[in-house]
Short mmCIF file of C-alpha atoms in Angstrom, two decimals:
data_model
loop_
_atom_site.label_atom_id
_atom_site.label_comp_id
_atom_site.label_asym_id
_atom_site.label_seq_id
_atom_site.Cartn_x
_atom_site.Cartn_y
_atom_site.Cartn_z
CA ARG A 6 -2.54 -10.96 -28.07
CA ARG A 7 -2.10 -11.89 -24.42
CA PHE A 8 -0.89 -8.39 -23.59
CA HIS A 9 -3.93 -6.78 -25.17
CA GLN A 10 -6.25 -9.24 -23.45
CA GLU A 11 -4.79 -8.43 -20.03
CA ALA A 12 -5.11 -4.71 -20.64
CA ARG A 13 -8.68 -5.01 -21.94
CA LEU A 14 -9.75 -7.13 -18.98
CA GLY A 15 -8.11 -4.68 -16.59
CA ALA A 16 -10.00 -1.81 -18.16
CA ARG A 17 -13.20 -3.84 -17.87
CA LEU A 18 -12.86 -4.30 -14.09
CA ARG A 19 -13.82 -0.97 -12.56
CA HIS A 20 -13.71 -1.87 -8.89
CA GLU A 21 -11.98 -0.28 -5.92
CA HIS A 22 -10.17 -3.53 -5.05
CA SER A 23 -8.92 -4.18 -8.61
CA VAL A 24 -5.98 -2.32 -10.10
CA ALA A 25 -7.22 0.25 -12.63
CA VAL A 26 -5.99 0.17 -16.23
CA THR A 27 -6.48 3.58 -17.83
CA ASP A 28 -4.89 3.33 -21.26
CA LEU A 29 -3.53 0.89 -23.85
CA GLY A 30 -1.45 1.59 -26.91
CA GLN A 31 1.64 1.04 -29.04
CA SER A 32 4.67 3.29 -29.34
CA ASP A 33 6.14 4.52 -32.62
CA ASP A 34 8.86 1.86 -32.44
CA GLY A 35 6.32 -0.97 -31.95
CA LEU A 36 6.41 -1.46 -28.17
CA LEU A 37 3.07 -2.29 -26.57
CA TYR A 38 2.17 -0.48 -23.37
CA SER A 39 -0.61 -0.14 -20.85
CA VAL A 40 -1.10 2.52 -18.20
CA MET A 41 -2.19 1.48 -14.70
CA GLU A 42 -2.81 3.42 -11.52
CA TYR A 43 0.26 4.00 -9.36
CA LEU A 44 0.22 2.13 -6.05
CA GLU A 45 2.38 2.66 -3.00
CA GLY A 46 2.69 -0.19 -0.54
CA GLU A 47 3.75 -3.84 -0.64
CA SER A 48 2.46 -7.20 -1.79
CA LEU A 49 1.29 -9.87 0.61
CA ASP A 50 4.45 -11.78 -0.30
CA GLY A 51 6.50 -8.82 0.89
CA LEU A 52 4.46 -8.56 4.07
CA LEU A 53 5.02 -12.24 4.88
CA SER A 54 8.75 -12.00 4.23
CA SER A 55 9.04 -9.02 6.59
CA ARG A 56 7.68 -10.86 9.64
CA PRO A 57 8.67 -14.15 11.29
CA GLY A 58 5.28 -15.78 11.82
CA PRO A 59 1.82 -16.00 10.28
CA LEU A 60 -0.52 -13.04 10.12
CA PRO A 61 -3.02 -12.54 12.96
CA TRP A 62 -6.29 -14.14 11.94
CA ARG A 63 -8.21 -10.87 12.21
CA ARG A 64 -5.95 -9.27 9.63
CA VAL A 65 -6.36 -12.30 7.36
CA VAL A 66 -10.12 -11.81 7.61
CA THR A 67 -9.77 -8.14 6.63
CA ILE A 68 -7.61 -9.01 3.62
CA ALA A 69 -9.65 -12.00 2.44
CA VAL A 70 -12.97 -10.11 2.49
CA GLN A 71 -11.51 -7.44 0.22
CA VAL A 72 -10.10 -10.03 -2.18
CA CYS A 73 -13.54 -11.63 -2.28
CA ALA A 74 -15.03 -8.27 -3.27
CA ALA A 75 -12.58 -7.94 -6.17
CA LEU A 76 -13.25 -11.50 -7.31
CA GLN A 77 -17.01 -11.10 -7.16
CA ALA A 78 -16.79 -7.95 -9.28
CA ALA A 79 -14.66 -9.83 -11.82
CA HIS A 80 -16.94 -12.88 -11.86
CA ASP A 81 -20.00 -10.66 -12.33
CA ARG A 82 -18.33 -9.35 -15.50
CA GLY A 83 -17.46 -12.85 -16.71
CA VAL A 84 -13.76 -12.67 -15.82
CA ILE A 85 -11.94 -15.51 -14.04
CA HIS A 86 -8.63 -14.34 -12.53
CA ARG A 87 -6.97 -17.82 -12.43
CA ASP A 88 -3.82 -16.61 -10.63
CA ILE A 89 -4.80 -15.52 -7.12
CA LYS A 90 -1.78 -15.66 -4.79
CA PRO A 91 -0.02 -13.37 -2.27
CA GLY A 92 2.22 -11.89 -4.97
CA ASN A 93 -0.85 -10.65 -6.86
CA CYS A 94 -2.49 -9.00 -3.86
CA PHE A 95 -1.10 -5.57 -3.05
CA LEU A 96 -1.55 -3.62 0.19
CA VAL A 97 -1.81 0.14 -0.20
CA ARG A 98 -2.35 2.96 2.25
CA ARG A 99 -5.67 4.67 1.74
CA GLU A 100 -6.88 7.42 4.02
CA GLY A 101 -10.17 6.63 5.69
CA HIS A 102 -9.83 2.84 5.42
CA ARG A 103 -9.21 1.18 8.78
CA GLY A 104 -9.86 -2.49 8.12
CA GLN A 105 -12.82 -4.56 9.18
CA ALA A 106 -13.23 -3.24 12.71
CA GLY A 107 -12.58 0.41 11.84
CA GLN A 108 -9.97 0.71 14.57
CA GLU A 109 -6.20 0.88 14.67
CA THR A 110 -4.99 -2.43 16.07
CA GLU A 111 -2.07 -4.75 15.53
CA ASP A 112 -4.37 -7.19 13.72
CA ALA A 113 -5.93 -4.55 11.44
CA PRO A 114 -3.40 -1.75 10.84
CA PRO A 115 -4.84 1.60 9.75
CA PHE A 116 -5.47 2.34 6.08
CA THR A 117 -4.62 -1.17 4.84
CA PHE A 118 -6.39 -1.53 1.49
CA VAL A 119 -6.14 -4.49 -0.90
CA LYS A 120 -5.73 -4.28 -4.65
CA VAL A 121 -5.82 -7.42 -6.81
CA LEU A 122 -3.25 -7.31 -9.61
CA ASP A 123 -2.11 -9.21 -12.70
CA LEU A 124 -4.73 -10.42 -15.14
CA GLY A 125 -2.15 -12.07 -17.37
CA LEU A 126 -3.79 -15.48 -16.92
CA ALA A 127 -7.38 -14.24 -16.67
CA ARG A 128 -10.04 -15.68 -18.97
CA LEU A 129 -13.48 -14.58 -20.02
CA MET A 130 -16.32 -16.96 -19.38
CA PRO A 131 -18.35 -17.61 -22.54
CA ALA A 132 -21.62 -15.74 -22.88
CA THR A 133 -23.41 -19.09 -22.64
CA GLY A 134 -22.23 -19.41 -19.04
CA ARG A 135 -20.38 -22.64 -19.84
CA PRO A 136 -16.95 -23.10 -18.19
CA THR A 137 -13.79 -22.14 -20.05
CA PRO A 138 -11.03 -24.51 -21.18
CA PRO A 139 -8.16 -24.73 -18.66
CA GLY A 140 -5.64 -22.76 -20.77
CA ARG A 141 -2.25 -21.82 -19.32
CA LEU A 142 -1.58 -22.70 -15.71
CA GLY A 143 -0.39 -20.41 -12.94
CA ALA A 144 1.68 -21.19 -9.84
CA PRO A 145 1.30 -24.92 -9.03
CA GLU A 146 0.86 -24.20 -5.30
CA TYR A 147 -2.45 -22.40 -6.00
CA LEU A 148 -4.00 -24.51 -8.77
CA ALA A 149 -7.41 -26.08 -8.33
CA PRO A 150 -7.66 -29.83 -9.07
CA GLU A 151 -9.79 -29.28 -12.17
CA GLN A 152 -7.15 -26.96 -13.64
CA ILE A 153 -4.45 -29.58 -13.15
CA GLN A 154 -6.57 -32.37 -14.62
CA GLY A 155 -7.37 -30.34 -17.73
CA PHE A 156 -11.08 -30.05 -17.05
CA THR A 157 -13.10 -26.99 -17.93
CA CYS A 158 -12.84 -24.22 -15.36
CA ASP A 159 -15.20 -21.68 -13.89
CA HIS A 160 -14.99 -18.97 -11.21
CA ARG A 161 -14.58 -21.55 -8.43
CA VAL A 162 -10.88 -21.98 -9.31
CA ASP A 163 -10.48 -18.51 -7.78
CA ILE A 164 -12.33 -19.66 -4.64
CA TYR A 165 -9.86 -22.54 -4.32
CA ALA A 166 -6.82 -20.31 -4.82
CA LEU A 167 -8.10 -17.88 -2.19
CA GLY A 168 -8.46 -20.80 0.20
CA VAL A 169 -4.80 -21.72 -0.42
CA MET A 170 -3.76 -18.11 0.14
CA MET A 171 -5.70 -17.84 3.41
CA TYR A 172 -4.13 -21.11 4.55
CA LYS A 173 -0.67 -19.67 3.95
CA LEU A 174 -1.44 -16.35 5.64
CA LEU A 175 -2.82 -18.14 8.72
CA THR A 176 -0.08 -20.77 9.04
CA ARG A 177 2.81 -19.41 6.96
CA ARG A 178 2.83 -22.75 5.17
CA LEU A 179 1.17 -24.02 2.03
CA PRO A 180 -1.37 -26.84 2.25
CA PHE A 181 0.56 -28.86 -0.33
CA THR A 182 4.31 -28.89 -0.98
CA GLY A 183 6.64 -31.18 -2.90
CA ASP A 184 10.03 -31.54 -4.50
CA ASN A 185 8.74 -30.46 -7.92
CA PRO A 186 5.63 -28.96 -9.53
CA ALA A 187 4.33 -32.38 -10.59
CA ALA A 188 4.41 -33.66 -7.00
CA ILE A 189 2.61 -30.54 -5.76
CA MET A 190 -0.09 -30.82 -8.42
CA ARG A 191 -0.63 -34.49 -7.61
CA MET A 192 -1.22 -33.56 -3.96
CA HIS A 193 -3.85 -31.01 -4.98
CA ILE A 194 -5.74 -33.86 -6.62
CA GLU A 195 -5.21 -36.61 -4.03
CA ALA A 196 -4.02 -35.31 -0.63
CA VAL A 197 -6.07 -33.96 2.25
CA PRO A 198 -4.69 -30.73 3.76
CA THR A 199 -3.65 -30.68 7.41
CA PRO A 200 -6.15 -28.51 9.34
CA PRO A 201 -4.60 -25.06 9.91
CA ARG A 202 -5.27 -25.14 13.66
CA ARG A 203 -3.21 -28.31 14.00
CA LEU A 204 -0.44 -26.90 11.86
CA ALA A 205 -0.22 -23.57 13.72
CA PRO A 206 -1.66 -24.10 17.23
CA SER A 207 -0.03 -20.93 18.59
CA ALA A 208 -1.86 -18.75 16.05
CA ASP A 209 -5.23 -19.17 17.85
CA ILE A 210 -7.08 -19.67 14.56
CA PRO A 211 -10.83 -19.88 15.24
CA ALA A 212 -12.42 -23.22 14.37
CA SER A 213 -15.11 -21.40 12.38
CA LEU A 214 -12.49 -19.68 10.20
CA GLU A 215 -10.62 -22.96 9.70
CA ALA A 216 -13.87 -24.48 8.41
CA VAL A 217 -14.18 -21.69 5.82
CA VAL A 218 -10.65 -22.34 4.53
CA LEU A 219 -11.13 -26.10 4.33
CA ARG A 220 -14.40 -25.74 2.44
CA ALA A 221 -12.72 -23.44 -0.08
CA LEU A 222 -10.08 -26.18 -0.55
CA SER A 223 -12.62 -28.87 -1.43
CA LYS A 224 -11.48 -31.14 -4.26
CA ASP A 225 -14.94 -31.11 -5.79
CA ARG A 226 -15.78 -27.58 -6.88
CA GLY A 227 -19.42 -28.31 -6.13
CA ASP A 228 -18.48 -28.48 -2.43
CA ARG A 229 -16.83 -25.05 -2.45
CA TYR A 230 -18.61 -21.76 -1.96
CA PRO A 231 -20.73 -21.04 -5.04
CA SER A 232 -19.59 -17.42 -5.16
CA ALA A 233 -16.96 -15.10 -3.74
CA HIS A 234 -19.74 -13.08 -2.15
CA MET A 235 -20.97 -16.11 -0.18
CA MET A 236 -17.40 -16.90 0.87
CA ALA A 237 -17.00 -13.33 2.14
CA ASN A 238 -20.21 -13.68 4.16
CA ALA A 239 -18.93 -16.95 5.63
CA ILE A 240 -15.62 -15.29 6.58
CA ARG A 241 -17.45 -12.43 8.30
CA ALA A 242 -19.72 -14.84 10.15
CA ALA A 243 -16.74 -16.91 11.29
CA ALA A 244 -15.01 -13.79 12.60
CA ALA A 245 -18.15 -12.66 14.41
CA ASP A 246 -18.55 -16.09 16.04
CA ALA A 247 -14.92 -16.04 17.17
CA GLU A 248 -15.25 -12.55 18.64
CA ALA A 249 -18.46 -13.48 20.47
CA GLU A 250 -16.81 -16.60 21.88
CA ALA A 251 -13.81 -14.58 23.04
CA ILE A 252 -16.08 -12.08 24.80
CA ALA A 253 -18.00 -14.89 26.49
CA ILE A 254 -14.77 -16.43 27.77
CA ASP A 255 -13.49 -13.09 29.03
CA GLU A 256 -16.73 -12.37 30.86
CA ALA A 257 -17.12 -15.86 32.38
CA PRO A 258 -16.53 -15.95 36.19
CA ASP A 259 -13.63 -17.94 37.55
CA ASP A 260 -15.94 -20.32 39.44
CA SER A 261 -17.90 -21.38 36.37
CA PRO A 262 -20.82 -23.79 37.02
CA THR A 263 -20.49 -27.47 36.32
CA THR A 264 -22.53 -27.10 33.16
CA LEU A 265 -19.52 -25.54 31.46
CA TRP A 266 -16.99 -27.90 29.90
CA ARG A 267 -13.35 -27.66 29.12
CA THR A 268 -12.34 -29.44 25.95
CA GLY A 269 -8.90 -30.88 25.27
CA LEU A 270 -7.55 -32.75 22.31
CA GLY A 271 -4.91 -35.35 23.06
CA ALA A 272 -2.85 -37.46 20.70
CA SER A 273 -0.02 -39.93 21.08
CA THR A 274 2.41 -41.67 18.81
CA THR A 275 3.73 -45.21 18.83
CA ARG A 276 6.88 -46.01 16.86
CA GLY A 277 6.30 -43.05 14.59
CA THR A 278 2.69 -43.98 13.78
CA GLN A 279 0.12 -41.41 14.83
CA VAL A 280 -2.73 -42.70 16.95
CA SER A 281 -6.15 -41.13 16.47
CA ALA A 282 -6.80 -38.23 18.81
CA THR A 283 -9.22 -38.67 21.71
CA MET A 284 -11.56 -35.88 22.77
CA ILE A 285 -11.61 -35.45 26.54
CA LEU A 286 -14.50 -33.59 28.13
CA VAL A 287 -13.72 -32.61 31.72
CA PRO A 288 -16.40 -30.74 33.69
CA ALA A 289 -15.36 -27.50 35.33
CA PHE A 290 -16.18 -28.91 38.76
CA GLY A 291 -15.90 -27.22 42.11
CA HIS A 292 -16.06 -29.15 45.41
CA GLY A 293 -17.81 -32.10 47.10
CA PRO A 294 -19.96 -34.32 44.83
CA ASP A 295 -19.01 -32.28 41.77
CA LEU A 296 -15.35 -32.94 42.46
CA ARG A 297 -15.93 -36.68 42.88
CA ARG A 298 -17.94 -36.87 39.67
CA GLY A 299 -15.26 -34.93 37.84
CA LEU A 300 -12.50 -37.20 39.09
CA ILE A 301 -14.47 -40.30 38.12
CA GLY A 302 -14.99 -38.86 34.64
CA LEU A 303 -11.29 -38.11 34.35
CA VAL A 304 -10.40 -41.69 35.34
CA PHE A 305 -12.73 -43.09 32.67
CA ALA A 306 -11.22 -40.72 30.09
CA LEU A 307 -7.70 -41.85 30.97
CA VAL A 308 -8.73 -45.52 30.82
CA SER A 309 -10.30 -44.99 27.38
CA ILE A 310 -7.04 -43.43 26.13
#
């Protein structure tokens, strides 16, 4: 029954970013089979295992937007995937596809195209639009709190799982880990994830993209993005903001006026207990009165710390 359901749902999802199921049947000796399109490439799990650090954030944006497209197509047809994770996202080479920017770069390699696989845990939303019962659970690292608690589920469990996956791609770490599945699931319900930028400072993750990931990881599904389409738009907007900021920094003259500010985040620890971070705003001063004002401001900042 589960096998037939997966095959039927796969045949129902006719979308370029979903794996195509073309046939379903049973052999003469009773074996069930389905026929899917042949893909050449590697899963996101394989990609992560082949490199030492996290993925560049621009490539994560390219991948996540395509996964959103596949999820939106599924949700529009009443299908909840319920098992989004790197192992179920496959990267194939497709001629003519060059990522988000349309250029060959290290962050967006040429012809990288995402296919979402494995509908073994997928469920159909009732025609009434009411959420579905939780059913079987997938990987504990990617479960939404309402799945773990046994509440009814809707398409926003996929939004949460995509947030977990983006977190891992950006930091190479999961937001919640534990010694056993029960401990991990408890953290999904109770713990607050460490912001990705703090976890992977060398990755240069834009603050706007971090905000998208953290919203997708909201405990209350009402606080998440209401649709995969809206999440994709937020990801694109975050990337555009980051690119615009990078251009502005590159084009800024070395002797920037005093109206520009440099921002630093400092933190200290005392006997193993973390002290709250203090935001220091230091004007980009030049000479004379500006220098004196800047030094006075720096002294007050140090005293406040």
